[in-house]
């Protein structure tokens, strides 16, 4: 049953928009709002009053009205996303003005700056359904987790999904090598290690190397860098806001940064060779991962020790079985010629990954099913 696939479902997943409309004549407030828009990766439209052209007020993803301009915005069409912004903390008439223009929020700067940056970024990026985020890790060293992560990303991109592959294992050698892109231009983890605030999804995507139809965040070649938990959180959150698919290649150890990554996964896949020692090692990995990630599943890999098969491996670990990872003859030679794992659409590995994504697109087939259930145990 090489390359078999469990017939169970998975969690499902479904450009940047114009910036906010700013209405103010107060120079100091305008400077503050322009600075916050820049922090959110947004290019706003600035007016002294409501747009005269039809639909200009309604078309903006959000409207930031300065206290000085509230009177000029009376009588505008009621719409969501209108915010009254000022700096006077003790203005007794602010709520009356907010009601007059139909503002959903009243914001006082600088207290609300961080929250407002988040709201602007959400509006600019047109936040909808978050990306289906899949983490891949090995039950033991050399299990083939990075190969599977790479193949999943390549096949997702080939199917037209917006795809990002994130290397979460600093000791893995760089997943861009598997894609033949170690010399490609673009940012890598050392460039993001100091990220503490919000990272814009669109800016992240544009800054990363583009390889085989997907974007890749890998490690640098020369720098030893530790990615703090807040940087991992910011980068993954930005990637997820773009929608589509995010695949994260993860190490077997769980430190604070890896825990942040695990917290943002929809599902984790652990590749486990069919050997007793590998299963024993995978039990320790699963125990650590399971403290953060609720939905962890098994991808078994042959050849198997006598008496073992993919069902036995999953049952021994008490975790659901996704399927059996196929062995693809000639994969190392193909990589030497520049073809990444999953690059051959007719190969066994690509077929396995294609089946995985088709399963993931099946709406609701695993909604509410706990990770440690008995599905995947039938023959």
CSV table of C-alpha atoms in Angstrom, one decimal:
chain,number,residue,atom,x,y,z
A,1,UNK,CA,0.0,0.0,0.0
A,2,UNK,CA,2.8,2.4,-0.8
A,3,UNK,CA,1.6,5.9,-0.9
A,4,UNK,CA,-1.9,5.1,0.5
A,5,UNK,CA,-4.0,7.9,1.8
A,6,UNK,CA,-6.7,7.9,4.6
A,7,UNK,CA,-10.1,8.9,3.2
A,8,UNK,CA,-10.8,11.4,6.0
A,9,UNK,CA,-11.2,15.2,5.7
A,10,UNK,CA,-9.1,18.0,7.0
A,11,UNK,CA,-9.6,21.6,8.1
A,12,UNK,CA,-10.6,23.8,5.2
A,13,UNK,CA,-9.4,27.2,4.0
A,14,UNK,CA,-10.6,29.6,1.3
A,15,UNK,CA,-4.5,41.5,-2.9
A,16,UNK,CA,-4.2,44.0,-1.0
A,17,UNK,CA,-6.9,46.7,-1.1
A,18,UNK,CA,-6.8,50.5,-1.2
A,19,UNK,CA,-5.8,52.3,2.1
A,20,UNK,CA,-8.1,54.1,4.5
A,21,UNK,CA,-9.7,57.5,3.8
A,22,UNK,CA,-8.4,60.1,6.2
A,23,UNK,CA,-10.5,63.2,6.7
A,24,UNK,CA,-8.7,66.0,8.6
A,25,UNK,CA,-7.1,69.4,8.2
A,26,UNK,CA,-5.1,69.3,11.5
A,27,UNK,CA,-1.5,68.9,10.4
A,28,UNK,CA,-0.3,67.2,13.6
A,29,UNK,CA,-3.1,64.6,13.6
A,30,UNK,CA,-2.5,64.0,9.9
A,31,UNK,CA,1.2,63.3,10.5
A,32,UNK,CA,0.3,60.8,13.2
A,33,UNK,CA,-2.3,59.0,11.0
A,34,UNK,CA,0.1,58.9,8.1
A,35,UNK,CA,2.8,57.4,10.3
A,36,UNK,CA,0.4,54.7,11.5
A,37,UNK,CA,-0.7,53.9,8.0
A,38,UNK,CA,2.9,53.5,7.0
A,39,UNK,CA,3.4,51.1,9.9
A,40,UNK,CA,0.5,49.1,8.6
A,41,UNK,CA,1.7,49.1,5.0
A,42,UNK,CA,-1.2,51.2,3.9
A,43,UNK,CA,-1.3,54.2,1.4
A,44,UNK,CA,-4.2,56.3,2.5
A,45,UNK,CA,-6.3,58.9,0.6
A,46,UNK,CA,-6.4,62.2,2.4
A,47,UNK,CA,-9.3,64.7,2.2
A,48,UNK,CA,-10.3,67.8,4.1
A,49,UNK,CA,-13.9,66.7,3.9
A,50,UNK,CA,-16.0,63.8,2.6
A,51,UNK,CA,-15.3,62.9,-1.0
A,52,UNK,CA,-17.5,64.8,-3.5
A,53,UNK,CA,-17.6,62.0,-6.0
A,54,UNK,CA,-20.3,59.4,-5.8
A,55,UNK,CA,-19.3,56.4,-3.8
A,56,UNK,CA,-16.0,57.8,-2.5
A,57,UNK,CA,-17.1,57.7,1.1
A,58,UNK,CA,-18.5,54.2,0.9
A,59,UNK,CA,-15.7,52.7,-1.2
A,60,UNK,CA,-12.9,53.2,1.3
A,61,UNK,CA,-12.2,50.1,3.4
A,62,UNK,CA,-12.3,52.3,6.5
A,63,UNK,CA,-12.6,56.0,7.3
A,64,UNK,CA,-10.6,58.0,9.9
A,65,UNK,CA,-12.2,61.3,10.7
A,66,UNK,CA,-10.3,63.8,12.7
A,67,UNK,CA,-12.0,65.7,15.5
A,68,UNK,CA,-11.6,68.9,13.5
A,69,UNK,CA,-13.5,67.4,10.5
A,70,UNK,CA,-16.5,65.8,12.3
A,71,UNK,CA,-18.8,68.7,11.5
A,72,UNK,CA,-18.0,68.5,7.8
A,73,UNK,CA,-18.9,64.8,7.8
A,74,UNK,CA,-22.4,65.2,9.1
A,75,UNK,CA,-25.0,63.8,6.8
A,76,UNK,CA,-22.7,61.3,5.1
A,77,UNK,CA,-24.0,57.8,4.4
A,78,UNK,CA,-24.0,55.5,7.4
A,79,UNK,CA,-21.5,52.7,6.9
A,80,UNK,CA,-19.3,50.5,9.0
A,81,UNK,CA,-15.6,51.2,9.6
A,82,UNK,CA,-15.9,54.9,10.5
A,83,UNK,CA,-13.6,56.0,13.4
A,84,UNK,CA,-13.4,59.4,15.0
A,85,UNK,CA,-9.8,60.1,15.9
A,86,UNK,CA,-8.3,62.9,18.1
A,87,UNK,CA,-5.8,63.6,20.9
A,88,UNK,CA,-7.9,65.4,23.5
A,89,UNK,CA,-8.4,62.9,26.3
A,90,UNK,CA,-10.9,65.1,28.1
A,91,UNK,CA,-13.2,66.3,25.3
A,92,UNK,CA,-16.8,66.2,26.7
A,93,UNK,CA,-18.4,66.5,23.3
A,94,UNK,CA,-16.6,63.7,21.5
A,95,UNK,CA,-19.4,61.2,21.8
A,96,UNK,CA,-22.0,63.5,20.5
A,97,UNK,CA,-19.8,64.1,17.4
A,98,UNK,CA,-19.3,60.4,17.0
A,99,UNK,CA,-23.0,59.8,17.0
A,100,UNK,CA,-23.6,62.5,14.4
A,101,UNK,CA,-21.2,60.9,11.9
A,102,UNK,CA,-22.1,57.3,12.7
A,103,UNK,CA,-18.6,56.4,14.0
A,104,UNK,CA,-18.2,52.9,15.3
A,105,UNK,CA,-15.2,53.8,17.4
A,106,UNK,CA,-13.8,56.9,19.2
A,107,UNK,CA,-10.0,56.7,19.4
A,108,UNK,CA,-7.6,58.9,21.4
A,109,UNK,CA,-4.0,59.0,20.4
A,110,UNK,CA,-1.4,58.0,21.4
A,111,UNK,CA,-3.3,55.4,23.6
A,112,UNK,CA,-5.0,53.7,20.7
A,113,UNK,CA,-2.1,53.6,18.2
A,114,UNK,CA,-1.2,49.9,18.4
A,115,UNK,CA,-4.9,48.9,18.0
A,116,UNK,CA,-5.4,51.3,15.1
A,117,UNK,CA,-2.4,50.0,13.2
A,118,UNK,CA,-3.9,46.5,13.4
A,119,UNK,CA,-7.3,47.7,12.1
A,120,UNK,CA,-5.7,49.6,9.3
A,121,UNK,CA,-3.6,46.6,8.3
A,122,UNK,CA,-6.7,44.3,8.4
A,123,UNK,CA,-8.5,46.7,6.1
A,124,UNK,CA,-5.7,47.1,3.6
A,125,UNK,CA,-5.1,43.3,3.4
A,126,UNK,CA,-8.8,42.6,3.0
A,127,UNK,CA,-8.7,40.0,5.8
A,128,UNK,CA,-11.0,37.1,5.1
A,129,UNK,CA,-10.5,33.4,5.7
A,130,UNK,CA,-7.1,32.7,7.1
A,131,UNK,CA,-4.7,30.5,5.3
A,132,UNK,CA,-5.0,26.8,5.9
A,133,UNK,CA,-1.8,26.3,7.9
A,134,UNK,CA,-0.1,22.9,8.0
A,135,UNK,CA,2.9,22.1,10.1
A,136,UNK,CA,5.2,19.1,9.2
A,137,UNK,CA,7.7,17.6,11.6
A,138,UNK,CA,9.6,14.3,11.9
A,139,UNK,CA,9.0,11.7,14.5
A,140,UNK,CA,12.7,11.1,14.5
A,141,UNK,CA,15.7,12.6,12.6
A,142,UNK,CA,15.9,11.9,8.9
A,143,UNK,CA,12.2,10.9,8.6
A,144,UNK,CA,11.6,13.0,5.5
A,145,UNK,CA,9.5,15.8,7.0
A,146,UNK,CA,11.3,18.6,5.1
A,147,UNK,CA,10.8,16.7,1.8
A,148,UNK,CA,7.1,16.3,2.6
A,149,UNK,CA,6.7,20.0,3.6
A,150,UNK,CA,8.4,21.1,0.4
A,151,UNK,CA,6.2,18.7,-1.8
A,152,UNK,CA,3.0,19.9,-0.1
A,153,UNK,CA,3.9,23.5,-0.9
A,154,UNK,CA,5.0,22.8,-4.5
A,155,UNK,CA,1.8,20.9,-5.2
A,156,UNK,CA,-0.4,23.5,-3.5
A,157,UNK,CA,1.2,26.3,-5.7
A,158,UNK,CA,0.8,24.2,-8.8
A,159,UNK,CA,-2.9,23.8,-8.2
A,160,UNK,CA,-3.3,27.6,-8.1
A,161,UNK,CA,-3.4,28.1,-4.3
A,162,UNK,CA,-1.6,31.1,-2.9
A,163,UNK,CA,1.2,29.4,-1.1
A,164,UNK,CA,3.9,30.2,1.4
A,165,UNK,CA,6.5,27.8,2.7
A,166,UNK,CA,8.1,28.7,6.1
A,167,UNK,CA,11.2,27.0,7.4
A,168,UNK,CA,10.8,26.8,11.2
A,169,UNK,CA,13.9,24.6,11.7
A,170,UNK,CA,17.1,26.6,12.0
A,171,UNK,CA,19.2,23.4,12.0
A,172,UNK,CA,17.6,21.9,8.9
A,173,UNK,CA,20.0,23.2,6.4
A,174,UNK,CA,17.5,25.6,4.8
A,175,UNK,CA,14.4,24.5,3.0
A,176,UNK,CA,15.2,26.8,0.1
A,177,UNK,CA,18.0,24.3,-0.8
A,178,UNK,CA,15.4,21.6,-1.5
A,179,UNK,CA,13.8,24.1,-3.9
A,180,UNK,CA,17.1,24.9,-5.6
A,181,UNK,CA,16.8,28.5,-4.5
A,182,UNK,CA,19.6,29.0,-2.0
A,183,UNK,CA,21.0,31.8,-4.2
A,184,UNK,CA,17.7,33.5,-4.9
A,185,UNK,CA,17.1,37.1,-4.0
A,186,UNK,CA,14.9,38.0,-1.1
A,187,UNK,CA,14.7,38.3,2.7
A,188,UNK,CA,15.4,35.4,5.1
A,189,UNK,CA,14.8,34.8,8.8
A,190,UNK,CA,17.7,37.0,10.0
A,191,UNK,CA,15.9,40.0,8.4
A,192,UNK,CA,12.8,39.3,10.5
A,193,UNK,CA,14.4,38.2,13.8
A,194,UNK,CA,13.9,41.6,15.4
A,195,UNK,CA,10.2,41.8,14.4
A,196,UNK,CA,8.1,42.6,17.5
A,197,UNK,CA,5.1,44.4,16.1
A,198,UNK,CA,2.8,43.6,13.3
A,199,UNK,CA,4.3,42.5,10.0
A,200,UNK,CA,2.3,43.4,6.9
A,201,UNK,CA,1.2,40.3,4.9
A,202,UNK,CA,1.6,41.9,1.5
A,203,UNK,CA,5.0,43.3,2.4
A,204,UNK,CA,6.1,39.9,3.7
A,205,UNK,CA,5.0,38.2,0.5
A,206,UNK,CA,6.7,40.7,-1.8
A,207,UNK,CA,10.0,40.5,0.2
A,208,UNK,CA,10.4,36.7,0.1
A,209,UNK,CA,12.1,34.7,-2.7
A,210,UNK,CA,9.6,33.4,-5.3
A,211,UNK,CA,10.4,29.7,-6.2
A,212,UNK,CA,8.2,27.3,-8.2
A,213,UNK,CA,5.1,29.5,-7.9
A,214,UNK,CA,5.3,30.0,-4.1
A,215,UNK,CA,7.0,32.2,-1.6
A,216,UNK,CA,9.7,30.8,0.8
A,217,UNK,CA,11.0,32.0,4.1
A,218,UNK,CA,14.2,30.2,4.9
A,219,UNK,CA,17.4,30.7,7.0
A,220,UNK,CA,20.5,32.6,6.0
A,221,UNK,CA,23.7,30.8,5.2
A,222,UNK,CA,26.1,32.8,7.3
A,223,UNK,CA,24.3,34.1,10.3
A,224,UNK,CA,23.4,32.1,13.4
A,225,UNK,CA,20.2,33.7,14.5
A,226,UNK,CA,17.6,33.0,17.2
A,227,UNK,CA,14.1,33.9,16.2
A,228,UNK,CA,12.3,35.2,19.3
A,229,UNK,CA,8.7,34.0,19.9
A,230,UNK,CA,7.2,37.4,19.1
A,231,UNK,CA,8.9,37.4,15.7
A,232,UNK,CA,7.7,33.9,14.9
A,233,UNK,CA,4.2,35.0,15.9
A,234,UNK,CA,4.2,38.2,13.9
A,235,UNK,CA,5.6,36.5,10.7
A,236,UNK,CA,3.2,33.6,10.8
A,237,UNK,CA,0.2,35.8,11.5
A,238,UNK,CA,1.1,37.9,8.5
A,239,UNK,CA,1.4,34.9,6.3
A,240,UNK,CA,-1.9,33.5,7.5
A,241,UNK,CA,-3.8,36.8,6.8
A,242,UNK,CA,-3.0,36.4,3.1
A,243,UNK,CA,-5.2,33.3,2.8
A,244,UNK,CA,-4.5,30.3,0.7
A,245,UNK,CA,-2.0,27.8,2.2
A,246,UNK,CA,0.9,28.1,4.6
A,247,UNK,CA,3.2,25.1,5.1
A,248,UNK,CA,5.6,25.2,8.1
A,249,UNK,CA,8.6,22.9,8.3
A,250,UNK,CA,9.2,22.3,12.1
A,251,UNK,CA,11.9,20.7,14.2
A,252,UNK,CA,11.2,17.9,16.7
A,253,UNK,CA,12.1,20.0,19.7
A,254,UNK,CA,9.6,22.4,21.1
A,255,UNK,CA,11.0,25.7,22.3
A,256,UNK,CA,9.2,29.0,22.7
A,257,UNK,CA,9.4,30.0,19.1
A,258,UNK,CA,8.2,26.6,17.9
A,259,UNK,CA,5.4,26.7,20.4
A,260,UNK,CA,4.3,30.0,18.8
A,261,UNK,CA,4.3,28.3,15.4
A,262,UNK,CA,2.3,25.3,16.7
A,263,UNK,CA,-0.3,27.6,18.2
A,264,UNK,CA,-1.1,29.0,14.7
A,265,UNK,CA,-1.4,25.6,12.9
A,266,UNK,CA,-4.7,24.2,11.8
A,267,UNK,CA,-3.2,20.7,11.6
A,268,UNK,CA,0.2,19.1,12.2
A,269,UNK,CA,1.6,16.2,10.3
A,270,UNK,CA,4.2,14.0,11.9
A,271,UNK,CA,6.2,11.7,9.6
A,272,UNK,CA,7.1,8.5,11.3
A,273,UNK,CA,9.1,5.7,9.8
A,274,UNK,CA,7.8,2.2,10.4
A,275,UNK,CA,10.4,1.1,13.0
A,276,UNK,CA,10.0,0.5,16.7
A,277,UNK,CA,12.7,3.0,17.7
A,278,UNK,CA,11.2,5.6,15.4
A,279,UNK,CA,7.7,5.1,17.0
A,280,UNK,CA,9.3,5.4,20.5
A,281,UNK,CA,11.0,8.6,19.5
A,282,UNK,CA,7.8,9.9,17.9
A,283,UNK,CA,5.9,9.3,21.2
A,284,UNK,CA,8.1,11.9,22.9
A,285,UNK,CA,7.8,14.4,20.1
A,286,UNK,CA,4.0,13.9,20.1
A,287,UNK,CA,3.8,14.4,23.8
A,288,UNK,CA,5.6,17.8,23.6
A,289,UNK,CA,3.7,18.9,20.5
A,290,UNK,CA,0.4,17.9,21.9
A,291,UNK,CA,0.7,20.3,24.8
A,292,UNK,CA,0.2,23.1,22.2
A,293,UNK,CA,-1.4,21.6,19.1
A,294,UNK,CA,-4.7,19.9,19.4
A,295,UNK,CA,-4.8,18.3,15.9
A,296,UNK,CA,-1.7,16.2,15.2
A,297,UNK,CA,-1.8,13.4,12.6
A,298,UNK,CA,0.5,10.7,11.4
A,299,UNK,CA,2.1,10.2,8.0
A,300,UNK,CA,3.7,6.8,8.1
A,301,UNK,CA,6.7,5.9,6.0
A,302,UNK,CA,8.0,2.5,4.9
A,303,UNK,CA,9.8,0.2,4.7
A,304,UNK,CA,8.3,-1.4,7.9
A,305,UNK,CA,9.8,-3.6,10.5
A,306,UNK,CA,8.2,-7.1,10.2
A,307,UNK,CA,4.7,-7.1,11.7
A,308,UNK,CA,4.3,-3.3,11.4
A,309,UNK,CA,2.3,-1.3,8.9
A,310,UNK,CA,0.9,2.3,8.7
A,311,UNK,CA,-2.2,1.4,10.7
A,312,UNK,CA,0.0,-0.1,13.5
A,313,UNK,CA,2.2,3.0,13.6
A,314,UNK,CA,-0.8,5.4,14.0
A,315,UNK,CA,-2.5,3.1,16.6
A,316,UNK,CA,0.7,2.8,18.6
A,317,UNK,CA,0.9,6.6,18.8
A,318,UNK,CA,-2.8,7.0,19.5
A,319,UNK,CA,-3.1,9.5,16.7
A,320,UNK,CA,-5.1,9.7,13.4
A,321,UNK,CA,-3.5,8.4,10.3
A,322,UNK,CA,-3.4,10.7,7.2
A,323,UNK,CA,-1.8,8.1,5.0
A,324,UNK,CA,1.5,6.4,4.0
A,325,UNK,CA,4.2,8.6,2.5
A,326,UNK,CA,5.3,7.0,-0.8
A,327,UNK,CA,8.8,6.3,-1.8
A,328,UNK,CA,9.6,8.1,-5.1
A,329,UNK,CA,12.4,6.5,-7.1
A,330,UNK,CA,14.9,8.9,-8.6
A,331,UNK,CA,14.0,11.8,-6.3
A,332,UNK,CA,17.6,12.7,-5.3
A,333,UNK,CA,18.7,12.7,-9.0
A,334,UNK,CA,15.7,14.9,-9.9
A,335,UNK,CA,16.7,17.4,-7.2
A,336,UNK,CA,20.2,17.5,-8.6
A,337,UNK,CA,18.7,18.6,-11.9
A,338,UNK,CA,16.7,21.3,-10.2
A,339,UNK,CA,13.3,19.6,-9.7
A,340,UNK,CA,12.0,20.0,-6.1
A,341,UNK,CA,10.1,17.3,-4.2
A,342,UNK,CA,6.7,17.2,-5.6
A,343,UNK,CA,7.8,18.9,-8.8
A,344,UNK,CA,6.9,15.9,-11.0
A,345,UNK,CA,3.2,16.1,-11.2
A,346,UNK,CA,2.9,12.4,-12.2
A,347,UNK,CA,5.2,11.2,-9.4
A,348,UNK,CA,4.0,9.3,-6.3
A,349,UNK,CA,4.9,12.1,-3.9
A,350,UNK,CA,3.0,14.7,-5.9
A,351,UNK,CA,0.0,12.4,-6.2
A,352,UNK,CA,0.0,11.9,-2.4
A,353,UNK,CA,0.2,15.7,-1.8
A,354,UNK,CA,-2.5,16.4,-4.4
A,355,UNK,CA,-4.8,13.9,-2.6
A,356,UNK,CA,-4.0,15.7,0.7
A,357,UNK,CA,-5.1,19.1,-0.7
A,358,UNK,CA,-8.2,17.7,-2.3
A,359,UNK,CA,-9.1,16.2,1.0
A,360,UNK,CA,-8.4,19.6,2.7
A,361,UNK,CA,-10.8,21.3,0.3
A,362,UNK,CA,-13.7,19.0,1.3
A,363,UNK,CA,-15.8,21.3,3.5
A,364,UNK,CA,-16.5,20.1,7.0
A,365,UNK,CA,-15.4,16.5,6.7
A,366,UNK,CA,-13.5,16.6,10.0
A,367,UNK,CA,-15.1,19.5,11.7
A,368,UNK,CA,-15.3,18.8,15.4
A,369,UNK,CA,-13.5,15.5,15.3
A,370,UNK,CA,-11.0,15.3,18.1
A,371,UNK,CA,-7.4,14.5,17.1
A,372,UNK,CA,-7.1,11.4,19.2
A,373,UNK,CA,-10.1,9.6,17.7
A,374,UNK,CA,-10.3,6.2,16.0
A,375,UNK,CA,-10.7,7.5,12.4
A,376,UNK,CA,-8.0,6.2,10.1
A,377,UNK,CA,-8.0,2.8,11.8
A,378,UNK,CA,-10.1,1.1,9.3
A,379,UNK,CA,-8.5,-0.9,6.5
